Amino acid sequence: MPEIVDNFKNALLSSDEEGASAILDQYLLKHTPLQFVEEIVVKTLDDIGSGWENGDYALSQVYMSGRICEALLDRALPDQSGQRWHKPKMAIALLSDYHSLGKKIVYSVMRAGGFQLVDYGRVEVEELVARVTEDRLEVIMISVLMLSSALQVKEVVRRLSPRSDNLKIVVGGAPFRLDRQLWQEVGADAVGYTASDALHIASSLQGGKADE
Amino acid sequence: MSEPKMTSLQRVLTTLGHEEPDRVPLFLLLTMHGAKELGLSIKDYFSKGEYVAEGQLRLLEKYGHDCLYSFFYAPVEIEAWGGEVLYQDDGPPNSGQPFITDPSAISKLKIPDVKETPALAKVLEATRLMKKEIGDKAPIIGVVMSPFSLPVMQTGFDAYLEMIYKDRPLFNSLMEINEAFCVKWANAQLEAGATAICYFDPLSSPTIIPRELYLQTGYHVAKRTISRINGATATHMASGRALPIIADLTATKTAAVGISAAENIGEVKEACRGKLTVLGNLNGIEMIHWDRAEVKAAVQNAIAGAASGGGFILSDNHGEIPYQVPDEVLLAISEAVNHFGNYPLDWLVKDDD
Ligand code: B12
């Protein structure tokens, strides 16, 4: 078993889409797609994410891995298959910022990890607050790249906290990585330093598993 | 405090020659703080070369650091190609929608005229005005985006990564165009009075792409480009890591490297000693809430790690200090350098015993 994880990881790191796809096909002969997600994808993306944190891997590898896994999973586990985890109810947004790569990576990794989430795209504070409230979200993931955008989270927290006590505000992006106190300063409930942290956070908040 | 024995320029040249000057040179790489000095909005401040020149001269006077910085903002180069720039009140302008949306547009790109294009002309004007005032007292640091990093703003980051991995011919043709532009832009700044060019190249950092890929791509781009720039360059990783590629960077013939706050400055220094000047690595984001004790500790730590033997310039890790960093912190940094940065570094030797 660990051998397949290693092979899969190497395929992702060298951005070998065909290799990764062949491993999936092989695996599906004896297992379910959801097992592939749980046993292989999540673990591998997690390793690559923490490897980036430590300086062992590069962002381009995190990006390509996320994209490849997302494509594989879209094939093996289409949205309508009923096997994706729909809980908690969550969305991801790029707040007041023009740098969408971080959000895109987190979105890919979350979907590759079997989660379903809405993509709000790029939003300003006003719109974000309105949509989160209207959609009665349980988790909102906010991605930023500029410090000035990170500081906008304060306003989001100030306006959302009186309304929704079930809501968790999760933040991430370069300024939060560079200043490890910043997430608390802006009043977020949690922070992720890599895209795979988003998986852990979502899993820990997960009320129910896949819809049967 | 005694009169300094060297001018800022002498101090910087000495350290670049890997010898110890009178004290550790300090580069406070401030871009937007000049607007505060002049009581202007960020957008107005960057609208005229004379404002930026005046702002930089006032900041030099106020903080007694060792350079003038003619950098406006990274997307000035995008503006030059006809792309969109978006201003904000409390941070640097950002590039808007990528202006290269399909691959066929690349072969049709026209290199901007670096002297006539308004966005670039204002930077050259600022450089000339600064040079007129400062003469040879302090260096003027000009900035270019590396041809390898610029496409993030030209095509968008994800499209560019896909191009690097999947379409090398297209990548090569974009590099050819960007290299020609970068060389002209750097040389025009040198001609206007810049002393050296900071070559911003975070895409080459192992934080962004693996070294093997760098050796096939950004490394060759840097080698070709730097060899055609008529002055010294410092390669900046914009807070990405540098340590795994120090030998490669040295081979590109750059003189200095801007490193990350996430790496051990002493380790980087040992890899660079005698070959490459280390520029760094105070954490600009954390700086916003530093108190005096934290400033002192950070400055001491950087000097202890990298100042011995020269080949070191103290600065932030990114090449731009955020707008939100208070003046008191900047003053405290400058004071700490005047206190701990005098060569010979006696306090360091004593601490080691
Ligand atoms: C490469 C780079 C550049 C390149 C390309 C930038 C770009 N994307 O357009 C160039 C050279 C062009 C550049 C220019 C500038 N840059 Co720059 N750049 C960087 C660098 C090195 C990497 C940025 C990047 O895109 N990373 C990729 C993204 C995907 O990484 P990430 O956001 O960290 O996301 C990961 C995790 O954080 C996590 N994550 C992200 N979101 C979320 C959300 C959740 C919920 C979770 C759980 C996790 C999560 O997952 C992602 C993948 O693992 C950083 C420094 C650094 N060490 O990070 C500076 C940095 C982003 N730049 C910065 C700045 C200021 C600029 C400029 C504005 C400078 C200027 N004055 O012009 C320009 C603007 C460029 C523009 N687009 O208009 C600052 C921003 C902070 C600040 N000071 O405000 C940084 C942080 C540097 C610093 N130390 O201060 N830059």
PDB file of N, CA, C and O in Angstrom, chain B residues 157-204:
ATOM      1  N   PHE B 157      -1.224  33.972 -13.081  1.00  0.00           N
ATOM      2  CA  PHE B 157      -0.286  33.017 -12.488  1.00  0.00           C
ATOM      3  C   PHE B 157      -0.554  31.591 -12.963  1.00  0.00           C
ATOM      4  O   PHE B 157       0.349  30.855 -13.352  1.00  0.00           O
ATOM      5  N   ASP B 158      -1.827  31.180 -12.933  1.00  0.00           N
ATOM      6  CA  ASP B 158      -2.110  29.782 -13.271  1.00  0.00           C
ATOM      7  C   ASP B 158      -1.791  29.498 -14.735  1.00  0.00           C
ATOM      8  O   ASP B 158      -1.152  28.494 -15.061  1.00  0.00           O
ATOM      9  N   ALA B 159      -2.183  30.427 -15.610  1.00  0.00           N
ATOM     10  CA  ALA B 159      -1.900  30.225 -17.036  1.00  0.00           C
ATOM     11  C   ALA B 159      -0.391  30.150 -17.265  1.00  0.00           C
ATOM     12  O   ALA B 159       0.094  29.356 -18.080  1.00  0.00           O
ATOM     13  N   TYR B 160       0.347  30.951 -16.520  1.00  0.00           N
ATOM     14  CA  TYR B 160       1.799  30.966 -16.704  1.00  0.00           C
ATOM     15  C   TYR B 160       2.432  29.649 -16.224  1.00  0.00           C
ATOM     16  O   TYR B 160       3.308  29.084 -16.889  1.00  0.00           O
ATOM     17  N   LEU B 161       1.986  29.163 -15.078  1.00  0.00           N
ATOM     18  CA  LEU B 161       2.529  27.875 -14.601  1.00  0.00           C
ATOM     19  C   LEU B 161       2.254  26.775 -15.619  1.00  0.00           C
ATOM     20  O   LEU B 161       3.118  25.961 -15.922  1.00  0.00           O
ATOM     21  N   GLU B 162       1.037  26.772 -16.163  1.00  0.00           N
ATOM     22  CA  GLU B 162       0.707  25.741 -17.164  1.00  0.00           C
ATOM     23  C   GLU B 162       1.627  25.897 -18.381  1.00  0.00           C
ATOM     24  O   GLU B 162       2.070  24.911 -18.971  1.00  0.00           O
ATOM     25  N   MET B 163       1.908  27.141 -18.757  1.00  0.00           N
ATOM     26  CA  MET B 163       2.792  27.371 -19.908  1.00  0.00           C
ATOM     27  C   MET B 163       4.201  26.837 -19.628  1.00  0.00           C
ATOM     28  O   MET B 163       4.815  26.170 -20.471  1.00  0.00           O
ATOM     29  N   ILE B 164       4.711  27.120 -18.435  1.00  0.00           N
ATOM     30  CA  ILE B 164       6.060  26.642 -18.099  1.00  0.00           C
ATOM     31  C   ILE B 164       6.111  25.116 -18.190  1.00  0.00           C
ATOM     32  O   ILE B 164       7.057  24.542 -18.722  1.00  0.00           O
ATOM     33  N   TYR B 165       5.077  24.461 -17.685  1.00  0.00           N
ATOM     34  CA  TYR B 165       5.095  22.990 -17.675  1.00  0.00           C
ATOM     35  C   TYR B 165       4.775  22.396 -19.040  1.00  0.00           C
ATOM     36  O   TYR B 165       5.292  21.359 -19.408  1.00  0.00           O
ATOM     37  N   LYS B 166       3.871  23.040 -19.774  1.00  0.00           N
ATOM     38  CA  LYS B 166       3.305  22.339 -20.930  1.00  0.00           C
ATOM     39  C   LYS B 166       3.613  22.936 -22.293  1.00  0.00           C
ATOM     40  O   LYS B 166       3.335  22.312 -23.305  1.00  0.00           O
ATOM     41  N   ASP B 167       4.112  24.156 -22.347  1.00  0.00           N
ATOM     42  CA  ASP B 167       4.323  24.754 -23.671  1.00  0.00           C
ATOM     43  C   ASP B 167       5.641  25.536 -23.718  1.00  0.00           C
ATOM     44  O   ASP B 167       5.660  26.765 -23.718  1.00  0.00           O
ATOM     45  N   ARG B 168       6.732  24.787 -23.797  1.00  0.00           N
ATOM     46  CA  ARG B 168       8.049  25.426 -23.762  1.00  0.00           C
ATOM     47  C   ARG B 168       8.303  26.353 -24.955  1.00  0.00           C
ATOM     48  O   ARG B 168       8.876  27.435 -24.773  1.00  0.00           O
ATOM     49  N   PRO B 169       7.867  26.020 -26.175  1.00  0.00           N
ATOM     50  CA  PRO B 169       8.108  26.955 -27.279  1.00  0.00           C
ATOM     51  C   PRO B 169       7.439  28.318 -27.043  1.00  0.00           C
ATOM     52  O   PRO B 169       8.052  29.363 -27.268  1.00  0.00           O
ATOM     53  N   LEU B 170       6.204  28.286 -26.554  1.00  0.00           N
ATOM     54  CA  LEU B 170       5.506  29.540 -26.277  1.00  0.00           C
ATOM     55  C   LEU B 170       6.227  30.304 -25.165  1.00  0.00           C
ATOM     56  O   LEU B 170       6.430  31.521 -25.238  1.00  0.00           O
ATOM     57  N   PHE B 171       6.618  29.564 -24.141  1.00  0.00           N
ATOM     58  CA  PHE B 171       7.389  30.156 -23.048  1.00  0.00           C
ATOM     59  C   PHE B 171       8.646  30.836 -23.594  1.00  0.00           C
ATOM     60  O   PHE B 171       8.936  31.989 -23.276  1.00  0.00           O
ATOM     61  N   ASN B 172       9.376  30.146 -24.454  1.00  0.00           N
ATOM     62  CA  ASN B 172      10.614  30.712 -24.999  1.00  0.00           C
ATOM     63  C   ASN B 172      10.356  31.991 -25.794  1.00  0.00           C
ATOM     64  O   ASN B 172      11.123  32.941 -25.698  1.00  0.00           O
ATOM     65  N   SER B 173       9.250  32.009 -26.536  1.00  0.00           N
ATOM     66  CA  SER B 173       9.027  33.223 -27.321  1.00  0.00           C
ATOM     67  C   SER B 173       8.642  34.390 -26.412  1.00  0.00           C
ATOM     68  O   SER B 173       9.042  35.527 -26.660  1.00  0.00           O
ATOM     69  N   LEU B 174       7.915  34.103 -25.345  1.00  0.00           N
ATOM     70  CA  LEU B 174       7.601  35.185 -24.394  1.00  0.00           C
ATOM     71  C   LEU B 174       8.881  35.684 -23.707  1.00  0.00           C
ATOM     72  O   LEU B 174       9.069  36.890 -23.511  1.00  0.00           O
ATOM     73  N   MET B 175       9.758  34.755 -23.370  1.00  0.00           N
ATOM     74  CA  MET B 175      11.009  35.162 -22.712  1.00  0.00           C
ATOM     75  C   MET B 175      11.851  36.054 -23.611  1.00  0.00           C
ATOM     76  O   MET B 175      12.444  37.030 -23.165  1.00  0.00           O
ATOM     77  N   GLU B 176      11.877  35.736 -24.881  1.00  0.00           N
ATOM     78  CA  GLU B 176      12.681  36.543 -25.802  1.00  0.00           C
ATOM     79  C   GLU B 176      12.215  38.003 -25.793  1.00  0.00           C
ATOM     80  O   GLU B 176      13.016  38.935 -25.715  1.00  0.00           O
ATOM     81  N   ILE B 177      10.897  38.173 -25.825  1.00  0.00           N
ATOM     82  CA  ILE B 177      10.323  39.525 -25.825  1.00  0.00           C
ATOM     83  C   ILE B 177      10.578  40.210 -24.482  1.00  0.00           C
ATOM     84  O   ILE B 177      11.030  41.356 -24.416  1.00  0.00           O
ATOM     85  N   ASN B 178      10.316  39.480 -23.403  1.00  0.00           N
ATOM     86  CA  ASN B 178      10.486  40.083 -22.080  1.00  0.00           C
ATOM     87  C   ASN B 178      11.946  40.417 -21.781  1.00  0.00           C
ATOM     88  O   ASN B 178      12.238  41.412 -21.123  1.00  0.00           O
ATOM     89  N   GLU B 179      12.859  39.585 -22.251  1.00  0.00           N
ATOM     90  CA  GLU B 179      14.282  39.862 -22.016  1.00  0.00           C
ATOM     91  C   GLU B 179      14.692  41.153 -22.725  1.00  0.00           C
ATOM     92  O   GLU B 179      15.383  41.997 -22.148  1.00  0.00           O
ATOM     93  N   ALA B 180      14.247  41.303 -23.952  1.00  0.00           N
ATOM     94  CA  ALA B 180      14.605  42.515 -24.706  1.00  0.00           C
ATOM     95  C   ALA B 180      14.086  43.750 -23.969  1.00  0.00           C
ATOM     96  O   ALA B 180      14.794  44.746 -23.811  1.00  0.00           O
ATOM     97  N   PHE B 181      12.845  43.666 -23.475  1.00  0.00           N
ATOM     98  CA  PHE B 181      12.271  44.790 -22.738  1.00  0.00           C
ATOM     99  C   PHE B 181      13.042  45.054 -21.446  1.00  0.00           C
ATOM    100  O   PHE B 181      13.406  46.195 -21.134  1.00  0.00           O
ATOM    101  N   CYS B 182      13.290  44.012 -20.701  1.00  0.00           N
ATOM    102  CA  CYS B 182      13.926  44.151 -19.385  1.00  0.00           C
ATOM    103  C   CYS B 182      15.300  44.810 -19.506  1.00  0.00           C
ATOM    104  O   CYS B 182      15.646  45.701 -18.723  1.00  0.00           O
ATOM    105  N   VAL B 183      16.074  44.388 -20.503  1.00  0.00           N
ATOM    106  CA  VAL B 183      17.417  44.946 -20.683  1.00  0.00           C
ATOM    107  C   VAL B 183      17.315  46.447 -20.993  1.00  0.00           C
ATOM    108  O   VAL B 183      18.016  47.268 -20.394  1.00  0.00           O
ATOM    109  N   LYS B 184      16.406  46.812 -21.869  1.00  0.00           N
ATOM    110  CA  LYS B 184      16.242  48.234 -22.218  1.00  0.00           C
ATOM    111  C   LYS B 184      15.802  49.041 -20.999  1.00  0.00           C
ATOM    112  O   LYS B 184      16.280  50.146 -20.765  1.00  0.00           O
ATOM    113  N   TRP B 185      14.882  48.470 -20.263  1.00  0.00           N
ATOM    114  CA  TRP B 185      14.320  49.174 -19.099  1.00  0.00           C
ATOM    115  C   TRP B 185      15.378  49.352 -18.019  1.00  0.00           C
ATOM    116  O   TRP B 185      15.533  50.431 -17.440  1.00  0.00           O
ATOM    117  N   ALA B 186      16.155  48.327 -17.772  1.00  0.00           N
ATOM    118  CA  ALA B 186      17.224  48.425 -16.768  1.00  0.00           C
ATOM    119  C   ALA B 186      18.267  49.448 -17.215  1.00  0.00           C
ATOM    120  O   ALA B 186      18.679  50.317 -16.430  1.00  0.00           O
ATOM    121  N   ASN B 187      18.673  49.364 -18.468  1.00  0.00           N
ATOM    122  CA  ASN B 187      19.729  50.264 -18.933  1.00  0.00           C
ATOM    123  C   ASN B 187      19.268  51.719 -18.984  1.00  0.00           C
ATOM    124  O   ASN B 187      20.060  52.628 -18.727  1.00  0.00           O
ATOM    125  N   ALA B 188      17.996  51.943 -19.266  1.00  0.00           N
ATOM    126  CA  ALA B 188      17.486  53.322 -19.247  1.00  0.00           C
ATOM    127  C   ALA B 188      17.548  53.883 -17.825  1.00  0.00           C
ATOM    128  O   ALA B 188      17.855  55.064 -17.618  1.00  0.00           O
ATOM    129  N   GLN B 189      17.262  53.046 -16.842  1.00  0.00           N
ATOM    130  CA  GLN B 189      17.330  53.519 -15.456  1.00  0.00           C
ATOM    131  C   GLN B 189      18.775  53.821 -15.056  1.00  0.00           C
ATOM    132  O   GLN B 189      19.056  54.806 -14.380  1.00  0.00           O
ATOM    133  N   LEU B 190      19.692  52.983 -15.498  1.00  0.00           N
ATOM    134  CA  LEU B 190      21.107  53.228 -15.188  1.00  0.00           C
ATOM    135  C   LEU B 190      21.562  54.534 -15.843  1.00  0.00           C
ATOM    136  O   LEU B 190      22.247  55.344 -15.224  1.00  0.00           O
ATOM    137  N   GLU B 191      21.114  54.726 -17.053  1.00  0.00           N
ATOM    138  CA  GLU B 191      21.466  55.951 -17.772  1.00  0.00           C
ATOM    139  C   GLU B 191      20.897  57.189 -17.067  1.00  0.00           C
ATOM    140  O   GLU B 191      21.534  58.233 -17.019  1.00  0.00           O
ATOM    141  N   ALA B 192      19.717  57.053 -16.492  1.00  0.00           N
ATOM    142  CA  ALA B 192      19.086  58.184 -15.793  1.00  0.00           C
ATOM    143  C   ALA B 192      19.729  58.462 -14.437  1.00  0.00           C
ATOM    144  O   ALA B 192      19.426  59.474 -13.803  1.00  0.00           O
ATOM    145  N   GLY B 193      20.591  57.558 -13.979  1.00  0.00           N
ATOM    146  CA  GLY B 193      21.292  57.823 -12.728  1.00  0.00           C
ATOM    147  C   GLY B 193      21.207  56.728 -11.676  1.00  0.00           C
ATOM    148  O   GLY B 193      21.776  56.873 -10.595  1.00  0.00           O
ATOM    149  N   ALA B 194      20.505  55.643 -11.972  1.00  0.00           N
ATOM    150  CA  ALA B 194      20.470  54.547 -10.990  1.00  0.00           C
ATOM    151  C   ALA B 194      21.873  53.947 -10.858  1.00  0.00           C
ATOM    152  O   ALA B 194      22.612  53.860 -11.839  1.00  0.00           O
ATOM    153  N   THR B 195      22.217  53.559  -9.623  1.00  0.00           N
ATOM    154  CA  THR B 195      23.546  53.013  -9.364  1.00  0.00           C
ATOM    155  C   THR B 195      23.567  51.512  -9.631  1.00  0.00           C
ATOM    156  O   THR B 195      24.562  50.964 -10.083  1.00  0.00           O
ATOM    157  N   ALA B 196      22.474  50.858  -9.306  1.00  0.00           N
ATOM    158  CA  ALA B 196      22.387  49.407  -9.472  1.00  0.00           C
ATOM    159  C   ALA B 196      20.926  49.048  -9.687  1.00  0.00           C
ATOM    160  O   ALA B 196      20.032  49.859  -9.413  1.00  0.00           O
ATOM    161  N   ILE B 197      20.704  47.828 -10.168  1.00  0.00           N
ATOM    162  CA  ILE B 197      19.341  47.393 -10.476  1.00  0.00           C
ATOM    163  C   ILE B 197      18.967  46.189  -9.617  1.00  0.00           C
ATOM    164  O   ILE B 197      19.709  45.212  -9.533  1.00  0.00           O
ATOM    165  N   CYS B 198      17.819  46.311  -8.983  1.00  0.00           N
ATOM    166  CA  CYS B 198      17.303  45.166  -8.252  1.00  0.00           C
ATOM    167  C   CYS B 198      16.433  44.357  -9.222  1.00  0.00           C
ATOM    168  O   CYS B 198      15.450  44.866  -9.767  1.00  0.00           O
ATOM    169  N   TYR B 199      16.825  43.111  -9.443  1.00  0.00           N
ATOM    170  CA  TYR B 199      16.177  42.223 -10.417  1.00  0.00           C
ATOM    171  C   TYR B 199      15.218  41.334  -9.614  1.00  0.00           C
ATOM    172  O   TYR B 199      15.652  40.395  -8.942  1.00  0.00           O
ATOM    173  N   PHE B 200      13.938  41.707  -9.641  1.00  0.00           N
ATOM    174  CA  PHE B 200      12.964  40.955  -8.835  1.00  0.00           C
ATOM    175  C   PHE B 200      12.606  39.656  -9.532  1.00  0.00           C
ATOM    176  O   PHE B 200      12.052  39.660 -10.623  1.00  0.00           O
ATOM    177  N   ASP B 201      12.925  38.546  -8.895  1.00  0.00           N
ATOM    178  CA  ASP B 201      12.710  37.270  -9.576  1.00  0.00           C
ATOM    179  C   ASP B 201      12.183  36.169  -8.659  1.00  0.00           C
ATOM    180  O   ASP B 201      12.743  35.069  -8.581  1.00  0.00           O
ATOM    181  N   PRO B 202      11.069  36.418  -7.961  1.00  0.00           N
ATOM    182  CA  PRO B 202      10.580  35.392  -7.032  1.00  0.00           C
ATOM    183  C   PRO B 202      10.176  34.084  -7.716  1.00  0.00           C
ATOM    184  O   PRO B 202      10.198  33.045  -7.078  1.00  0.00           O
ATOM    185  N   LEU B 203       9.836  34.139  -9.004  1.00  0.00           N
ATOM    186  CA  LEU B 203       9.449  32.889  -9.676  1.00  0.00           C
ATOM    187  C   LEU B 203      10.603  31.890  -9.700  1.00  0.00           C
ATOM    188  O   LEU B 203      10.388  30.690  -9.786  1.00  0.00           O
ATOM    189  N   SER B 204      11.827  32.401  -9.627  1.00  0.00           N
ATOM    190  CA  SER B 204      12.994  31.513  -9.631  1.00  0.00           C
ATOM    191  C   SER B 204      13.247  30.888  -8.263  1.00  0.00           C
ATOM    192  O   SER B 204      14.063  29.979  -8.138  1.00  0.00           O
TER     193      SER B 204
END
